[in-house]
Amino acid sequence: MVQIFGTAKSPGTLKALRFFKERGIKPQLVDLQRRAMAPGEIARFVQKFGLSALIDTGSKAYERAGLAYLRLSDEALIQRLLDEPQLMVQPLLRLGATLTIGWDEAVWRNWYQHQRRVG
């Protein structure tokens, strides 16, 4: 099952939901405003992409938080992302062990083909 981690107001999250729904796949939305990501879940994304790839440096939330000027440990930064999901690039997607960050249509199309074969 495709899991989409993001906030319900995020254009990227809404776009990802629409992508899969248009293809008849019902993804599971994990709304990060309602439920924080599990530490183990975010650790998977950090391990694959690196912590800096998860941070949306172009967001208003990033600017307001002044993160460009703060020196935080990785643990403190991860906690900040969990507490303030609008600081993260969205959406984060997972299908089994495969992960993506942001819009990645090529990978999603492969997932779609896989879901059609299995489901």
mmCIF file of C-alpha atoms in Angstrom:
data_model
loop_
_atom_site.group_PDB
_atom_site.id
_atom_site.type_symbol
_atom_site.label_atom_id
_atom_site.label_comp_id
_atom_site.label_asym_id
_atom_site.label_seq_id
_atom_site.Cartn_x
_atom_site.Cartn_y
_atom_site.Cartn_z
ATOM 1 C CA MET A 1 0.000 0.000 0.000
ATOM 2 C CA VAL A 2 1.234 3.473 -0.880
ATOM 3 C CA GLN A 3 1.644 5.701 2.167
ATOM 4 C CA ILE A 4 1.730 9.460 1.712
ATOM 5 C CA PHE A 5 3.161 11.508 4.569
ATOM 6 C CA GLY A 6 2.251 15.174 4.408
ATOM 7 C CA THR A 7 -0.196 17.810 5.524
ATOM 8 C CA ALA A 8 -3.683 18.069 4.085
ATOM 9 C CA LYS A 9 -3.000 21.662 2.987
ATOM 10 C CA SER A 10 0.247 20.907 1.171
ATOM 11 C CA PRO A 11 -0.126 21.299 -2.621
ATOM 12 C CA GLY A 12 2.442 18.530 -3.132
ATOM 13 C CA THR A 13 0.549 16.148 -0.877
ATOM 14 C CA LEU A 14 -2.746 16.908 -2.614
ATOM 15 C CA LYS A 15 -1.090 16.394 -6.000
ATOM 16 C CA ALA A 16 0.276 12.996 -4.908
ATOM 17 C CA LEU A 17 -3.129 11.924 -3.589
ATOM 18 C CA ARG A 18 -4.737 12.933 -6.869
ATOM 19 C CA PHE A 19 -2.049 11.109 -8.907
ATOM 20 C CA PHE A 20 -2.818 7.770 -7.270
ATOM 21 C CA LYS A 21 -6.584 8.207 -6.969
ATOM 22 C CA GLU A 22 -6.817 9.001 -10.700
ATOM 23 C CA ARG A 23 -5.186 5.638 -11.328
ATOM 24 C CA GLY A 24 -7.537 3.723 -9.049
ATOM 25 C CA ILE A 25 -5.054 3.287 -6.196
ATOM 26 C CA LYS A 26 -6.244 4.327 -2.763
ATOM 27 C CA PRO A 27 -3.169 5.582 -0.894
ATOM 28 C CA GLN A 28 -3.032 5.911 2.871
ATOM 29 C CA LEU A 29 -2.599 9.559 3.889
ATOM 30 C CA VAL A 30 -0.708 10.151 7.111
ATOM 31 C CA ASP A 31 -1.653 13.755 7.929
ATOM 32 C CA LEU A 32 1.350 15.088 9.800
ATOM 33 C CA GLN A 33 -0.718 17.897 11.326
ATOM 34 C CA ARG A 34 -2.810 15.269 13.135
ATOM 35 C CA ARG A 35 -0.209 12.589 13.803
ATOM 36 C CA ALA A 36 3.547 12.969 13.894
ATOM 37 C CA MET A 37 5.708 10.559 11.957
ATOM 38 C CA ALA A 38 7.158 7.774 14.056
ATOM 39 C CA PRO A 39 10.862 8.318 14.801
ATOM 40 C CA GLY A 40 11.695 5.067 12.994
ATOM 41 C CA GLU A 41 9.766 6.187 9.928
ATOM 42 C CA ILE A 42 11.547 9.518 9.617
ATOM 43 C CA ALA A 43 14.854 7.710 10.272
ATOM 44 C CA ARG A 44 14.284 5.637 7.096
ATOM 45 C CA PHE A 45 13.974 8.793 5.011
ATOM 46 C CA VAL A 46 17.001 10.389 6.705
ATOM 47 C CA GLN A 47 19.068 7.253 6.120
ATOM 48 C CA LYS A 48 18.177 7.106 2.424
ATOM 49 C CA PHE A 49 18.205 10.804 1.472
ATOM 50 C CA GLY A 50 20.068 12.603 4.254
ATOM 51 C CA LEU A 51 18.561 15.035 6.742
ATOM 52 C CA SER A 52 19.092 18.137 4.607
ATOM 53 C CA ALA A 53 16.992 16.631 1.779
ATOM 54 C CA LEU A 54 13.961 16.516 4.096
ATOM 55 C CA ILE A 55 14.079 20.224 4.913
ATOM 56 C CA ASP A 56 12.077 22.586 2.706
ATOM 57 C CA THR A 57 14.510 25.503 2.677
ATOM 58 C CA GLY A 58 12.192 27.460 0.392
ATOM 59 C CA SER A 59 9.206 27.367 2.730
ATOM 60 C CA LYS A 60 7.857 30.278 4.728
ATOM 61 C CA ALA A 61 8.015 28.067 7.825
ATOM 62 C CA TYR A 62 11.778 27.610 7.309
ATOM 63 C CA GLU A 63 12.258 31.346 6.978
ATOM 64 C CA ARG A 64 10.102 32.118 10.045
ATOM 65 C CA ALA A 65 11.945 29.515 12.125
ATOM 66 C CA GLY A 66 15.295 31.065 11.187
ATOM 67 C CA LEU A 67 16.772 27.621 10.573
ATOM 68 C CA ALA A 68 19.318 29.015 8.138
ATOM 69 C CA TYR A 69 20.937 30.813 11.072
ATOM 70 C CA LEU A 70 20.602 28.176 13.790
ATOM 71 C CA ARG A 71 23.079 25.448 14.616
ATOM 72 C CA LEU A 72 21.099 22.413 15.720
ATOM 73 C CA SER A 73 22.180 18.829 16.260
ATOM 74 C CA ASP A 74 20.682 16.263 13.903
ATOM 75 C CA GLU A 75 18.513 14.950 16.741
ATOM 76 C CA ALA A 76 17.200 18.446 17.538
ATOM 77 C CA LEU A 77 16.542 19.125 13.861
ATOM 78 C CA ILE A 78 14.669 15.836 13.431
ATOM 79 C CA GLN A 79 12.555 16.674 16.479
ATOM 80 C CA ARG A 80 11.845 20.098 14.986
ATOM 81 C CA LEU A 81 10.665 18.452 11.752
ATOM 82 C CA LEU A 82 8.417 16.102 13.710
ATOM 83 C CA ASP A 83 6.964 19.015 15.698
ATOM 84 C CA GLU A 84 6.607 21.324 12.672
ATOM 85 C CA PRO A 85 5.877 19.201 9.580
ATOM 86 C CA GLN A 86 5.525 22.305 7.390
ATOM 87 C CA LEU A 87 9.346 22.494 7.566
ATOM 88 C CA MET A 88 9.573 19.242 5.583
ATOM 89 C CA VAL A 89 9.573 18.746 1.854
ATOM 90 C CA GLN A 90 6.189 17.233 1.072
ATOM 91 C CA PRO A 91 5.016 14.713 0.243
ATOM 92 C CA LEU A 92 7.102 11.852 1.575
ATOM 93 C CA LEU A 93 5.974 8.552 0.063
ATOM 94 C CA ARG A 94 6.583 4.927 0.880
ATOM 95 C CA LEU A 95 5.659 1.692 -0.842
ATOM 96 C CA GLY A 96 7.197 -1.193 1.069
ATOM 97 C CA ALA A 97 10.891 -0.402 1.336
ATOM 98 C CA THR A 98 10.865 2.118 -1.539
ATOM 99 C CA LEU A 99 10.853 5.780 -0.517
ATOM 100 C CA THR A 100 10.507 9.070 -2.374
ATOM 101 C CA ILE A 101 10.585 12.722 -1.387
ATOM 102 C CA GLY A 102 8.576 15.367 -3.207
ATOM 103 C CA TRP A 103 7.147 14.935 -6.691
ATOM 104 C CA ASP A 104 8.682 11.864 -8.374
ATOM 105 C CA GLU A 105 6.312 10.838 -11.146
ATOM 106 C CA ALA A 106 8.690 8.317 -12.735
ATOM 107 C CA VAL A 107 8.941 6.269 -9.537
ATOM 108 C CA TRP A 108 5.209 6.624 -8.853
ATOM 109 C CA ARG A 109 4.385 5.309 -12.330
ATOM 110 C CA ASN A 110 6.502 2.238 -11.556
ATOM 111 C CA TRP A 111 4.568 1.807 -8.299
ATOM 112 C CA TYR A 112 1.327 2.108 -10.240
ATOM 113 C CA GLN A 113 2.432 -0.616 -12.668
ATOM 114 C CA HIS A 114 3.451 -2.792 -9.716
ATOM 115 C CA GLN A 115 0.109 -2.247 -7.943
ATOM 116 C CA ARG A 116 -1.789 -3.151 -11.128
ATOM 117 C CA ARG A 117 0.128 -6.434 -11.400
ATOM 118 C CA VAL A 118 -0.321 -7.387 -7.738
ATOM 119 C CA GLY A 119 -3.702 -5.933 -6.994
#
